[in-house]
């Protein structure tokens, strides 16, 4: 139930929404993980994930994190899968990224940061023009605030990036 643009299609998908293990939500869509390893995605930007090619990468899931307009999913085989994106609800993508130790998102999902086992940092999101990727080889901690993120490095420096009017 709900508005047609934000999830009501779930009733139309009733036949697919059986034997469900977990349900996740972001601002305007849902993602159901079924016991057979398949996923059903519905809401404002619903689409068949097998038709987009993303479904093939949704195996060995270790975490599902909601974003503003999508999800970031990590897998045991070093993949980061974006269903939707940051301000782009239909921008599905997959990236191989070995050694993920932690995923952090900003409060409203405008930025995603991966801290890697080797201390390096990888970021995705809005307004990365000031993201100091070359300086964050030894990132130790990342904090978020509304639309911005800050990272502490092993040599005690702090770098911030994101929306410059909100943090």
XYZ file of N, CA and C in Angstrom:
501
model
N 0.832 -1.181 0.000
C 0.000 0.000 0.000
C 0.869 1.234 0.000
N 0.292 2.346 -0.234
C 1.037 3.592 -0.332
C 0.727 4.256 -1.657
N 1.463 5.305 -1.954
C 1.229 5.984 -3.225
C 1.832 5.176 -4.363
N 1.260 5.312 -5.532
C 1.735 4.571 -6.685
C 3.202 4.840 -6.959
N 3.662 6.074 -6.746
C 5.044 6.417 -7.074
C 6.039 5.950 -6.030
N 5.583 5.519 -4.873
C 6.534 5.181 -3.814
C 6.332 3.807 -3.206
N 5.723 2.897 -3.923
C 5.695 1.553 -3.402
C 4.404 0.796 -3.571
N 3.348 1.421 -4.005
C 2.061 0.749 -4.125
C 2.133 -0.433 -5.079
N 3.083 -0.432 -6.014
C 3.183 -1.537 -6.947
C 3.425 -2.856 -6.237
N 3.781 -2.823 -4.947
C 3.998 -4.047 -4.197
C 2.806 -4.972 -4.263
N 1.582 -4.429 -4.257
C 0.398 -5.280 -4.360
C 0.322 -5.938 -5.732
N 0.771 -5.273 -6.769
C 0.791 -5.847 -8.108
C 1.863 -6.935 -8.218
N 2.844 -6.913 -7.345
C 3.935 -7.883 -7.368
C 3.749 -8.996 -6.339
N 2.547 -9.098 -5.806
C 2.287 -10.043 -4.714
C 2.802 -11.455 -5.008
N 2.645 -11.931 -6.226
C 3.088 -13.285 -6.579
C 4.606 -13.439 -6.460
N 5.333 -12.353 -6.687
C 6.790 -12.408 -6.576
C 7.268 -12.257 -5.135
N 6.428 -11.676 -4.302
C 6.844 -11.374 -2.935
C 6.458 -12.494 -1.970
N 6.950 -13.692 -2.278
C 6.772 -14.851 -1.408
C 8.145 -15.426 -1.104
N 8.239 -16.110 0.026
C 9.505 -16.705 0.453
C 10.606 -15.636 0.555
N 10.234 -14.501 1.144
C 11.138 -13.358 1.278
C 11.920 -13.461 2.583
N 13.234 -13.282 2.492
C 14.130 -13.363 3.643
C 14.296 -12.008 4.322
N 14.441 -10.928 3.534
C 14.672 -9.581 4.066
C 14.039 -8.548 3.149
N 13.636 -7.423 3.739
C 13.124 -6.296 2.968
C 13.898 -5.058 3.384
N 14.327 -4.277 2.409
C 15.075 -3.044 2.642
C 14.306 -1.899 1.994
N 14.528 -0.690 2.473
C 13.826 0.466 1.913
C 14.744 1.673 1.857
N 14.546 2.518 0.843
C 15.129 3.857 0.835
C 13.974 4.831 0.711
N 14.246 6.083 0.412
C 13.207 7.109 0.440
C 11.988 6.798 -0.420
N 12.165 6.045 -1.518
C 11.018 5.871 -2.408
C 10.966 4.523 -3.107
N 11.594 3.504 -2.538
C 11.510 2.175 -3.142
C 11.868 1.111 -2.110
N 11.555 -0.117 -2.474
C 11.827 -1.270 -1.627
C 12.662 -2.287 -2.394
N 13.387 -3.112 -1.659
C 14.162 -4.210 -2.218
C 13.914 -5.417 -1.330
N 13.382 -6.496 -1.912
C 13.138 -7.723 -1.163
C 14.150 -8.772 -1.597
N 14.806 -9.381 -0.620
C 15.736 -10.478 -0.872
C 15.000 -11.775 -0.554
N 14.924 -12.642 -1.545
C 14.200 -13.896 -1.369
C 15.168 -15.000 -0.935
N 14.626 -16.055 -0.350
C 15.447 -17.166 0.130
C 16.184 -17.887 -0.992
N 15.706 -17.776 -2.230
C 16.400 -18.424 -3.347
C 17.535 -17.564 -3.903
N 17.795 -16.403 -3.275
C 18.888 -15.546 -3.705
C 18.506 -14.495 -4.729
N 17.251 -14.467 -5.149
C 16.818 -13.447 -6.098
C 16.284 -12.233 -5.347
N 16.136 -11.129 -6.091
C 15.688 -9.874 -5.504
C 14.524 -9.310 -6.300
N 13.639 -8.615 -5.608
C 12.537 -7.901 -6.240
C 12.669 -6.441 -5.809
N 12.630 -5.534 -6.789
C 12.800 -4.104 -6.538
C 11.560 -3.384 -7.022
N 10.940 -2.573 -6.170
C 9.744 -1.846 -6.586
C 9.641 -0.525 -5.849
N 8.901 0.380 -6.479
C 8.725 1.721 -5.940
C 8.817 2.738 -7.055
N 9.317 3.933 -6.722
C 9.350 5.025 -7.689
C 10.101 4.668 -8.958
N 11.194 3.966 -8.834
C 12.002 3.648 -10.019
C 12.101 2.137 -10.204
N 10.973 1.436 -10.072
C 10.993 -0.021 -10.140
C 11.418 -0.502 -11.523
N 12.083 -1.634 -11.519
C 12.506 -2.277 -12.757
C 12.933 -3.701 -12.434
N 12.979 -4.527 -13.449
C 13.399 -5.909 -13.300
C 14.929 -5.929 -13.278
N 15.511 -6.289 -12.145
C 16.967 -6.247 -12.011
C 17.665 -7.272 -12.890
N 16.973 -8.330 -13.285
C 17.602 -9.285 -14.198
C 17.724 -8.688 -15.600
N 16.798 -7.824 -15.968
C 16.872 -7.174 -17.278
C 17.975 -6.126 -17.331
N 18.308 -5.522 -16.208
C 19.368 -4.511 -16.198
C 20.752 -5.134 -16.089
N 20.821 -6.436 -15.796
C 22.113 -7.099 -15.638
C 22.645 -7.060 -14.213
N 22.022 -6.297 -13.347
C 22.488 -6.170 -11.965
C 22.220 -7.444 -11.167
N 21.131 -8.134 -11.447
C 20.766 -9.318 -10.666
C 21.875 -10.360 -10.641
N 22.617 -10.487 -11.725
C 23.694 -11.473 -11.791
C 24.794 -11.208 -10.765
N 24.898 -9.979 -10.293
C 25.939 -9.612 -9.324
C 25.458 -9.687 -7.885
N 24.184 -9.995 -7.687
C 23.618 -10.009 -6.340
C 23.699 -11.394 -5.727
N 24.927 -11.854 -5.515
C 25.167 -13.135 -4.861
C 26.155 -12.911 -3.724
N 26.131 -13.763 -2.735
C 27.039 -13.664 -1.582
C 26.964 -12.290 -0.928
N 25.753 -11.787 -0.704
C 25.520 -10.459 -0.145
C 26.021 -10.401 1.300
N 26.801 -9.366 1.606
C 27.251 -9.163 2.989
C 26.568 -7.973 3.653
N 26.131 -6.979 2.860
C 25.387 -5.857 3.442
C 24.567 -5.147 2.375
N 23.446 -4.580 2.822
C 22.584 -3.755 1.977
C 22.373 -2.453 2.734
N 22.801 -1.352 2.141
C 22.733 -0.048 2.807
C 21.880 0.881 1.956
N 20.825 1.460 2.536
C 19.983 2.372 1.756
C 20.678 3.706 1.503
N 20.434 4.240 0.315
C 20.861 5.579 -0.061
C 19.600 6.410 -0.255
N 19.758 7.641 -0.632
C 18.587 8.492 -0.877
C 17.728 7.945 -2.005
N 18.352 7.573 -3.117
C 17.626 7.085 -4.291
C 18.110 5.718 -4.735
N 18.553 4.898 -3.829
C 19.030 3.583 -4.223
C 19.607 2.819 -3.051
N 20.384 1.801 -3.382
C 21.032 0.968 -2.380
C 22.485 0.755 -2.791
N 23.351 0.610 -1.816
C 24.702 0.137 -2.060
C 24.787 -1.223 -1.370
N 25.238 -2.215 -2.126
C 25.274 -3.595 -1.652
C 26.702 -4.097 -1.771
N 27.198 -4.724 -0.713
C 28.528 -5.330 -0.767
C 28.366 -6.845 -0.811
N 29.325 -7.485 -1.465
C 29.293 -8.940 -1.592
C 30.592 -9.529 -1.058
N 30.546 -10.812 -0.742
C 31.731 -11.509 -0.238
C 32.809 -11.647 -1.304
N 32.443 -11.487 -2.581
C 33.433 -11.579 -3.650
C 33.875 -10.196 -4.134
N 33.968 -9.256 -3.179
C 34.584 -7.937 -3.402
C 33.868 -7.041 -4.397
N 32.563 -7.128 -4.489
C 31.818 -6.244 -5.373
C 31.056 -5.220 -4.547
N 30.969 -4.028 -5.103
C 30.043 -3.020 -4.603
C 29.030 -2.832 -5.719
N 27.766 -3.090 -5.398
C 26.697 -3.013 -6.378
C 25.806 -1.839 -5.993
N 25.600 -0.933 -6.927
C 24.680 0.183 -6.719
C 23.390 -0.116 -7.473
N 22.283 -0.184 -6.744
C 20.968 -0.230 -7.381
C 20.432 1.177 -7.220
N 20.260 1.848 -8.331
C 20.009 3.272 -8.246
C 21.325 3.938 -7.918
N 21.281 5.176 -7.648
C 22.525 5.861 -7.374
C 22.301 7.051 -6.485
N 23.255 7.879 -6.463
C 23.195 9.080 -5.659
C 22.608 10.150 -6.566
N 21.345 10.474 -6.339
C 20.574 11.404 -7.162
C 20.254 10.861 -8.548
N 20.526 9.597 -8.818
C 20.203 8.996 -10.110
C 19.542 7.646 -9.858
N 18.221 7.613 -9.678
C 17.563 6.382 -9.270
C 17.677 5.218 -10.241
N 18.080 5.464 -11.470
C 18.195 4.359 -12.412
C 19.628 4.134 -12.871
N 20.598 4.587 -12.092
C 22.010 4.465 -12.458
C 22.629 3.242 -11.776
N 22.211 2.041 -12.175
C 22.762 0.824 -11.593
C 24.200 0.637 -12.065
N 25.059 0.126 -11.168
C 26.450 -0.121 -11.550
C 27.071 -1.140 -10.606
N 28.190 -1.696 -11.046
C 28.936 -2.671 -10.264
C 30.404 -2.296 -10.335
N 31.083 -2.427 -9.216
C 32.512 -2.165 -9.175
C 33.188 -3.245 -8.338
N 34.340 -3.730 -8.799
C 35.123 -4.683 -8.013
C 36.052 -3.878 -7.117
N 36.027 -4.157 -5.828
C 36.828 -3.395 -4.881
C 37.275 -4.323 -3.749
N 38.451 -4.954 -3.898
C 38.916 -5.897 -2.886
C 39.221 -5.225 -1.551
N 39.009 -5.970 -0.480
C 39.434 -5.527 0.845
C 38.578 -4.461 1.484
N 37.275 -4.514 1.314
C 36.395 -3.518 1.940
C 36.308 -3.807 3.430
N 36.673 -2.829 4.254
C 36.526 -3.028 5.690
C 35.291 -2.326 6.230
N 34.867 -1.242 5.574
C 33.708 -0.514 6.064
C 33.107 0.332 4.950
N 31.768 0.438 4.936
C 31.048 1.334 4.028
C 30.346 2.370 4.888
N 30.488 3.628 4.521
C 29.858 4.727 5.252
C 29.067 5.547 4.249
N 27.859 5.970 4.635
C 27.078 6.844 3.780
C 26.750 8.113 4.539
N 26.577 9.203 3.806
C 26.164 10.443 4.456
C 24.715 10.323 4.890
N 24.304 11.172 5.782
C 22.976 11.077 6.390
C 21.863 10.980 5.364
N 21.927 11.735 4.309
C 20.882 11.703 3.305
C 21.298 10.929 2.056
N 22.339 10.111 2.155
C 22.718 9.243 1.061
C 23.317 9.945 -0.135
N 23.887 11.123 0.047
C 24.487 11.847 -1.076
C 25.940 11.457 -1.291
N 26.485 10.640 -0.422
C 27.860 10.213 -0.574
C 28.057 8.837 0.020
N 28.959 8.070 -0.595
C 29.305 6.741 -0.112
C 30.819 6.667 -0.070
N 31.344 6.133 1.025
C 32.780 5.976 1.180
C 33.073 4.536 1.575
N 34.074 3.955 0.952
C 34.552 2.634 1.350
C 35.937 2.798 1.959
N 36.102 2.344 3.187
C 37.426 2.244 3.794
C 37.927 0.840 3.477
N 39.129 0.750 2.939
C 39.674 -0.535 2.526
C 40.702 -1.037 3.536
N 40.926 -2.335 3.520
C 41.847 -2.951 4.469
C 43.246 -2.350 4.415
N 43.663 -1.872 3.245
C 45.004 -1.297 3.118
C 45.071 0.163 3.560
N 43.942 0.706 4.070
C 43.911 2.088 4.536
C 43.492 3.085 3.484
N 43.328 2.655 2.241
C 42.905 3.593 1.206
C 41.395 3.820 1.302
N 40.955 4.872 0.634
C 39.559 5.292 0.685
C 39.065 5.484 -0.737
N 37.861 4.999 -1.010
C 37.220 5.195 -2.314
C 35.893 5.882 -2.047
N 35.549 6.884 -2.851
C 34.303 7.630 -2.621
C 33.495 7.738 -3.904
N 32.175 7.787 -3.723
C 31.226 8.027 -4.798
C 30.261 9.072 -4.276
N 29.695 9.878 -5.163
C 28.665 10.788 -4.700
C 28.649 12.112 -5.400
N 27.859 12.963 -4.815
C 27.647 14.307 -5.325
C 28.805 15.200 -4.887
N 29.245 16.063 -5.765
C 30.251 17.073 -5.468
C 31.529 16.493 -4.883
N 32.189 15.632 -5.664
C 33.463 15.081 -5.228
C 34.640 15.914 -5.735
N 34.363 17.125 -6.209
C 35.437 17.955 -6.742
C 36.497 18.250 -5.699
N 36.111 18.258 -4.432
C 37.109 18.511 -3.395
C 37.478 17.243 -2.637
N 37.135 16.071 -3.177
C 37.524 14.826 -2.523
C 39.020 14.617 -2.686
N 39.753 14.519 -1.592
C 41.217 14.451 -1.650
C 41.726 13.017 -1.771
N 41.306 12.298 -2.803
C 41.605 10.870 -2.924
C 43.091 10.558 -2.770
N 43.935 11.359 -3.397
C 45.364 11.081 -3.314
C 45.913 11.281 -1.901
N 45.225 12.041 -1.074
C 45.692 12.303 0.284
C 45.148 11.305 1.298
N 44.212 10.466 0.882
C 43.561 9.572 1.829
C 44.047 8.136 1.699
N 45.331 7.976 1.474
C 45.880 6.639 1.358
C 45.803 5.911 2.692
N 45.820 6.644 3.784
C 45.761 6.015 5.097
C 44.595 6.562 5.899
N 43.394 6.438 5.342
C 42.199 6.867 6.059
C 41.923 5.925 7.216
N 41.596 6.473 8.375
C 41.340 5.638 9.539
C 39.907 5.727 10.030
N 39.216 6.813 9.709
C 37.861 6.986 10.193
C 37.138 7.978 9.282
N 35.849 7.739 9.052
C 35.032 8.651 8.255
C 33.771 8.947 9.040
N 33.396 10.210 9.083
C 32.170 10.640 9.740
C 31.323 11.391 8.733
N 30.016 11.388 8.965
C 29.115 12.073 8.054
C 28.263 13.078 8.804
N 27.811 14.076 8.045
C 26.910 15.080 8.591
C 26.035 15.561 7.459
N 24.767 15.314 7.535
C 23.789 15.725 6.538
C 24.242 15.402 5.124
N 24.864 16.352 4.427
C 25.226 16.167 3.029
C 26.740 16.112 2.825
N 27.509 15.981 3.878
C 28.961 16.049 3.764
C 29.617 14.903 4.527
N 30.874 14.647 4.179
C 31.653 13.612 4.840
C 33.022 14.165 5.199
N 33.608 13.633 6.260
C 34.964 14.000 6.666
C 35.735 12.738 6.985
N 37.009 12.734 6.619
C 37.860 11.575 6.879
C 39.077 12.000 7.683
N 39.420 11.171 8.649
C 40.631 11.352 9.447
C 41.692 10.426 8.878
N 42.895 10.945 8.699
C 43.985 10.120 8.179
C 44.885 9.674 9.327
N 45.735 8.699 9.050
C 46.646 8.167 10.060
C 47.632 9.218 10.560
N 47.892 10.253 9.742
C 48.814 11.309 10.179
C 48.051 12.513 10.750
N 46.827 12.276 11.234
C 46.025 13.235 11.993
C 45.488 14.400 11.174
N 45.387 14.272 9.850
C 44.767 15.316 9.033
C 43.305 14.966 8.811
N 42.465 15.991 8.594
C 41.046 15.792 8.327
C 40.724 16.405 6.971
N 39.993 15.655 6.141
C 39.540 16.127 4.851
C 38.026 16.030 4.814
N 37.365 17.053 4.280
C 35.918 17.062 4.169
C 35.504 17.297 2.734
N 34.362 16.742 2.341
C 33.836 16.945 1.000
C 32.335 16.731 1.037
N 31.675 17.181 -0.014
C 30.222 17.074 -0.127
C 29.628 18.402 -0.492
N 28.402 18.605 -0.097
C 27.690 19.843 -0.408
C 28.224 20.957 0.479
N 28.836 21.951 -0.119
C 29.510 22.993 0.658
C 28.564 23.947 1.371
N 27.271 23.859 1.119
C 26.345 24.750 1.830
C 25.659 24.042 3.003
N 25.911 22.754 3.157
C 25.238 22.000 4.214
C 26.232 21.210 5.066
N 27.471 21.611 5.148
C 28.398 20.886 6.000
C 29.785 20.876 5.462
